[in-house]
């Protein structure tokens, strides 16, 4: 279980997050939505321990990660995987080496076993036979999928996705959404998806949380979230309807 | 007006001290991380990448340095009948000072900038964050291999450069100034000591540290964007050269 207790984050004179409190249950998929600069990426970076909050507590399986040293945090991070917005694949390594990275660092598995796991994880994300390719030879969608394969290779219990659909065409976005759903089903992981894509959020998540100018203004199941009468939430749904209409017009 | 100037100077000095503190902390963290199991494959890869590729430029720099010292001093020495000291003078000048300093300056430009550019690019493309998320310390994975590689490679390049520099001096002494090889080698034997060379190697170990730590520091702290990478690279080269000259003065004072 993940808990945020009254978390605030301030960068110089800008308050990026204001008194965020929420709980994410094991096996749940939570989509965190919000506009650009609303603080949703900061939320994710706090969760993974890349930055420390100005105040408040972040509990992962009951452990407060805020006062932890980097070495202590590394033990908690072994439970986590992350898919970065721009994939963040190691560009000096092949796809296979990228996916195998965590296994080589944290397990004593033999080369043959690692190779097999890499092949299996790449197959799971729909990429076969790309082990020897370099990241710069892949398309944006393929990079995202390799990034997901790398994240799940060490079998984490929590996976964080930072804008998984950004920069992808609608078809690829749907494929990535399917992958997120399938990964969640296959591995029963807790997923936190930060996105500004409302359609994606509705498709993949059990609950949606909305951050607006650093404040958590709404959090609820998808169906109930759609009925929230807050103007800021409705504004986000209007964009969804506009996108849908545009798609239908094109068809 | 005066207050504004003083406050600007104060802010500048504070920023520099803050930077220095961060560099020292990063250096301490890297030294502490040395007790972990070394990543031999990474160290060797860095040595090859940073060292072997610098061989040509180091050779050229020291060859022509030896040539120039020999050219500049030979005439004066011949005029005073002291041509028999030329080899010793070239060896001592190169072994003690010019070899380690010039190799370090070349490495600051060639190796330091490469380290910064690589780490800065990793930072702006979130690869450093990816390392941390995968519970791998960037200090262990990136800094330690580079520091060890620099500490090994810069002294090796210095010894190599010293030999090439002395050879350059010999070329001028024998083929241009008419000295004999025996006279040149004999003066090295008489005037130069092993410590002239080993002292330079000790300096080179320190210079290797400086290049690696500053290269990594400016890479890890580079501002976002392509422009940030460029600026960080320039900062590394400038800061490394300044620190190398400063450290050289201190080490010369302590060693000789």
mmCIF file of C-alpha atoms in Angstrom, chain A residues 46-142:
data_model
loop_
_atom_site.group_PDB
_atom_site.id
_atom_site.type_symbol
_atom_site.label_atom_id
_atom_site.label_comp_id
_atom_site.label_asym_id
_atom_site.label_seq_id
_atom_site.Cartn_x
_atom_site.Cartn_y
_atom_site.Cartn_z
ATOM 1 C CA UNK A 46 8.354 12.009 -4.799
ATOM 2 C CA UNK A 47 6.825 8.548 -4.806
ATOM 3 C CA UNK A 48 9.944 6.981 -6.278
ATOM 4 C CA UNK A 49 12.206 8.940 -3.926
ATOM 5 C CA UNK A 50 14.003 10.951 -6.599
ATOM 6 C CA UNK A 51 13.221 14.119 -4.636
ATOM 7 C CA UNK A 52 12.304 14.696 -0.996
ATOM 8 C CA UNK A 53 9.152 16.591 0.026
ATOM 9 C CA UNK A 54 9.337 19.846 1.955
ATOM 10 C CA UNK A 55 6.994 18.304 4.535
ATOM 11 C CA UNK A 56 4.738 15.292 5.013
ATOM 12 C CA UNK A 57 5.160 11.530 4.903
ATOM 13 C CA UNK A 58 5.251 9.034 2.035
ATOM 14 C CA UNK A 59 4.670 5.467 3.173
ATOM 15 C CA UNK A 60 5.345 2.447 1.006
ATOM 16 C CA UNK A 61 4.190 -0.784 2.630
ATOM 17 C CA UNK A 62 4.219 1.056 5.946
ATOM 18 C CA UNK A 63 7.777 2.423 5.592
ATOM 19 C CA UNK A 64 8.207 6.190 5.513
ATOM 20 C CA UNK A 65 10.657 6.822 2.672
ATOM 21 C CA UNK A 66 11.136 10.538 3.379
ATOM 22 C CA UNK A 67 13.907 10.302 6.007
ATOM 23 C CA UNK A 68 15.619 7.373 4.262
ATOM 24 C CA UNK A 69 19.181 7.544 2.961
ATOM 25 C CA UNK A 70 19.872 6.710 -0.692
ATOM 26 C CA UNK A 71 21.097 3.229 0.322
ATOM 27 C CA UNK A 72 17.894 2.556 2.316
ATOM 28 C CA UNK A 73 15.793 3.944 -0.510
ATOM 29 C CA UNK A 74 17.474 1.567 -2.948
ATOM 30 C CA UNK A 75 16.063 -1.365 -0.977
ATOM 31 C CA UNK A 76 12.537 0.078 -1.337
ATOM 32 C CA UNK A 77 13.126 0.869 -5.013
ATOM 33 C CA UNK A 78 13.732 -2.819 -5.705
ATOM 34 C CA UNK A 79 9.946 -3.176 -5.377
ATOM 35 C CA UNK A 80 9.405 -0.500 -8.027
ATOM 36 C CA UNK A 81 9.662 -0.110 -11.757
ATOM 37 C CA UNK A 82 9.248 3.014 -13.788
ATOM 38 C CA UNK A 83 8.412 3.815 -17.390
ATOM 39 C CA UNK A 84 9.794 7.264 -18.146
ATOM 40 C CA UNK A 85 8.155 9.871 -20.354
ATOM 41 C CA UNK A 86 10.989 9.708 -22.897
ATOM 42 C CA UNK A 87 11.748 6.054 -22.087
ATOM 43 C CA UNK A 88 15.210 6.844 -20.604
ATOM 44 C CA UNK A 89 16.787 3.780 -22.195
ATOM 45 C CA UNK A 90 20.568 3.573 -21.790
ATOM 46 C CA UNK A 91 21.683 4.612 -25.234
ATOM 47 C CA UNK A 92 25.095 2.932 -24.993
ATOM 48 C CA UNK A 93 23.468 -0.470 -24.463
ATOM 49 C CA UNK A 94 21.456 -2.750 -26.725
ATOM 50 C CA UNK A 95 17.763 -3.353 -26.061
ATOM 51 C CA UNK A 96 18.618 -6.728 -24.507
ATOM 52 C CA UNK A 97 21.222 -5.178 -22.194
ATOM 53 C CA UNK A 98 18.724 -2.492 -21.164
ATOM 54 C CA UNK A 99 16.110 -5.054 -20.180
ATOM 55 C CA UNK A 100 18.722 -7.236 -18.470
ATOM 56 C CA UNK A 101 20.233 -4.309 -16.550
ATOM 57 C CA UNK A 102 18.274 -4.697 -13.298
ATOM 58 C CA UNK A 103 18.707 -8.470 -13.327
ATOM 59 C CA UNK A 104 22.476 -8.193 -13.750
ATOM 60 C CA UNK A 105 22.710 -5.611 -10.981
ATOM 61 C CA UNK A 106 20.491 -7.240 -8.389
ATOM 62 C CA UNK A 107 20.389 -10.988 -9.041
ATOM 63 C CA UNK A 108 22.899 -13.774 -9.390
ATOM 64 C CA UNK A 109 21.093 -15.379 -12.320
ATOM 65 C CA UNK A 110 23.170 -17.032 -15.008
ATOM 66 C CA UNK A 111 23.583 -15.408 -18.429
ATOM 67 C CA UNK A 112 21.333 -18.047 -19.984
ATOM 68 C CA UNK A 113 18.547 -17.416 -17.440
ATOM 69 C CA UNK A 114 18.812 -13.650 -17.919
ATOM 70 C CA UNK A 115 18.654 -14.082 -21.681
ATOM 71 C CA UNK A 116 15.505 -16.162 -21.310
ATOM 72 C CA UNK A 117 13.829 -13.606 -19.009
ATOM 73 C CA UNK A 118 14.740 -10.779 -21.403
ATOM 74 C CA UNK A 119 13.231 -12.686 -24.320
ATOM 75 C CA UNK A 120 10.090 -13.448 -22.291
ATOM 76 C CA UNK A 121 9.582 -9.842 -21.117
ATOM 77 C CA UNK A 122 10.119 -8.459 -24.601
ATOM 78 C CA UNK A 123 7.613 -10.986 -25.900
ATOM 79 C CA UNK A 124 5.152 -9.823 -23.225
ATOM 80 C CA UNK A 125 5.326 -6.262 -24.576
ATOM 81 C CA UNK A 126 5.003 -7.479 -28.160
ATOM 82 C CA UNK A 127 8.624 -7.096 -29.214
ATOM 83 C CA UNK A 128 10.363 -10.220 -30.447
ATOM 84 C CA UNK A 129 13.855 -10.407 -31.876
ATOM 85 C CA UNK A 130 14.904 -6.854 -31.018
ATOM 86 C CA UNK A 131 17.459 -7.783 -28.341
ATOM 87 C CA UNK A 132 20.459 -6.729 -30.404
ATOM 88 C CA UNK A 133 19.035 -3.447 -31.662
ATOM 89 C CA UNK A 134 20.212 -0.122 -30.228
ATOM 90 C CA UNK A 135 17.640 2.258 -28.693
ATOM 91 C CA UNK A 136 18.212 4.845 -31.450
ATOM 92 C CA UNK A 137 16.997 2.307 -34.002
ATOM 93 C CA UNK A 138 13.562 2.073 -32.328
ATOM 94 C CA UNK A 139 10.407 4.140 -32.807
ATOM 95 C CA UNK A 140 8.880 6.098 -29.913
ATOM 96 C CA UNK A 141 6.279 3.409 -29.232
ATOM 97 C CA UNK A 142 8.869 0.626 -29.317
#
